[in-house]
Amino acid sequence: MKKIEKIENIRHSLAHVLASAVKELYPKVELGMGPAIENGFYYDFALPIEASGEGGINLKEIEKKMKELIKKDFKFERESITKEAAKKLFKGEKYKLELIKDLKEKKVIVYKSGDFVDLCKGPHIKSSKEIPFDSFELERIAGAYWKGNEKNKMLTRIYGIAFENKKELSSFIEIRKEAEKRDHRKLGKLLDLFTFSELVGSGLPLFTPKGTIIIEELKKEIEKICRGYGFEKVITPHLAKIALYEASGHAKKFSEELFHVTSEQTNEFVLKPVQCPHQTQIYASRPRSYKDLPIRYMESEKQFRAEKAGEVGGLNRVYAMTIEDGHTFCTIDQVKQEIKNMVEIIEKFYKSIGLWDNHWVSLSVRDPKTPEKYIGDIKDWNLCEKILKEVSDEMKLGAKKIEGEAALYGPKLDFMFKDALGKEIQIPTVQIDFATPKRFDLAYTDKDGKEKPPVMVHRAILGTYERFLALILEHFAGALPVWLSPVQIYVIPIGEKHIKYAQDIFNKLNLLNLRVELRDENETLSKKIRHGETQKIPYLLIAGDNEKKNKTVSVRKRSKGNVGELAVDKFSKMVQNEISKKI
């Protein structure tokens, strides 16, 4: 058995052991379901009154009971039974009976482990002795709607983490502790970057002046790189008639996620869930010739998705997101070069962030088993996939073919990165689209005077600014590169008599467009330095008697401490060099 399969089976089996332990401790409990998940397992329960509420359920007690059960070295035995037999077996377990009713198969698979029997397709380990005692622990309790449906009853979900051995478990726990320190929600509050208001609504972040600086710097960098490849900036409205998205196919795809907007004049609109349909209408606004192509648009504007309330949290899942987006309209002969250009843009930007060296590329294609999920002609899809494969080969991307990950309208290259904690994330993407231009009757006049539909190439470099800000805050633990830091420099006078000299330094640096603050409050030097370190300020400049006399500053660099005295001009050139080189 492969290592991945083994740990998955262990985790799945532990979910059954958890359910068995809870059933022994609380006989009146009703069982939901419990699968293996990334890094562990969970099980959902409808708990009796005596086990609910504060102090009602004890994870340590349940964990102890689980280990007692594991010691019995019971087998995981699979059995296929009729639906009628299953209904008798799970009499009184209304959630299990509901699952049995939903089954399309005539036979029901159950697994017996000791005295416990559960409805399950498996697979599992052969025996409980395969579970190391010190490789798992129960983690937390949460609420979860039955079957994930908000209309259903809220059950109690118990989560556990599990690995093949104690070393892997300990390593994961350490990484999790570090992740908690890096949580972008904590850092956002500590560094005063964004906030949420109950009056405004959850899922609608408000960015402070400091948070806005980071987003604007990211926009400037993206736009600067993209302009070098011929992209021009456009602006489209935040809403449109539903007909626009019906034509594009997004109304059907995002039907449950659309925000509908009405007015007293009975006009009905939806807030835009994507930007590409709007940009097609800029292209369609006048006749186009082959001589005009390629036409490249870029835009950073709001999009809106009605996410499920339980899934909204922090900056990763929001209702209003600022999308960095771009689309090229070109001929089929221009497609490959346009894709290569976009890959180069992605490489340049992610090198500036320091993430490029740890990535892989997915060639995301259709799932051949569910062709109904996609729009467009099969011939176009095959050609698109061929072009992306050629780009991958020619640019030595080593893209791995992944079925079922294509977009609605075409295949794509997805770039997968790992952050500082080893968590994999997908943000940049390049997608070929033959379908959308045809759906909107877009055309250009070819050399022979005939009208032909252009090809549309979609690209996203950093996705949503909200999610990207969360990513880099956690990756850098709040200590952003100098060019992105909202405040790059603190100037700190040692005493009152040094304030005027410190003010002169501040003025010089401020005129150079460096983001600098003068910390002249009546506090001790050590307290000012601690505050600067807590705020992750890249440079602290100390101004005292020696510095005033020598026309210098004492420089403290983030994470390195004192680096000595420097003339102000020399220091400013050093920082400007760091900013220009994105180091």
Short mmCIF file of C-alpha atoms in Angstrom, two decimals, residues 490-494 501 505 525 529 540-544 547 552-556 562:
data_model
loop_
_atom_site.label_atom_id
_atom_site.label_comp_id
_atom_site.label_asym_id
_atom_site.label_seq_id
_atom_site.Cartn_x
_atom_site.Cartn_y
_atom_site.Cartn_z
CA TYR A 490 10.93 55.31 11.62
CA VAL A 491 13.08 58.32 12.56
CA ILE A 492 13.57 58.23 16.35
CA PRO A 493 15.15 61.13 18.27
CA ILE A 494 16.81 59.96 21.49
CA TYR A 501 17.65 67.12 13.74
CA ILE A 505 16.05 63.80 8.43
CA LEU A 525 14.08 55.10 23.30
CA ILE A 529 12.35 50.72 19.23
CA LEU A 540 14.69 52.41 12.47
CA LEU A 541 16.94 55.49 12.37
CA ILE A 542 18.23 56.70 15.73
CA ALA A 543 19.22 60.37 16.06
CA GLY A 544 21.27 61.46 19.09
CA GLU A 547 24.55 61.41 14.90
CA THR A 552 24.56 60.65 10.29
CA VAL A 553 21.96 58.26 11.63
CA SER A 554 22.37 55.00 13.55
CA VAL A 555 20.59 52.36 11.51
CA ARG A 556 18.68 49.40 12.92
CA ASN A 562 22.23 47.61 14.63
#
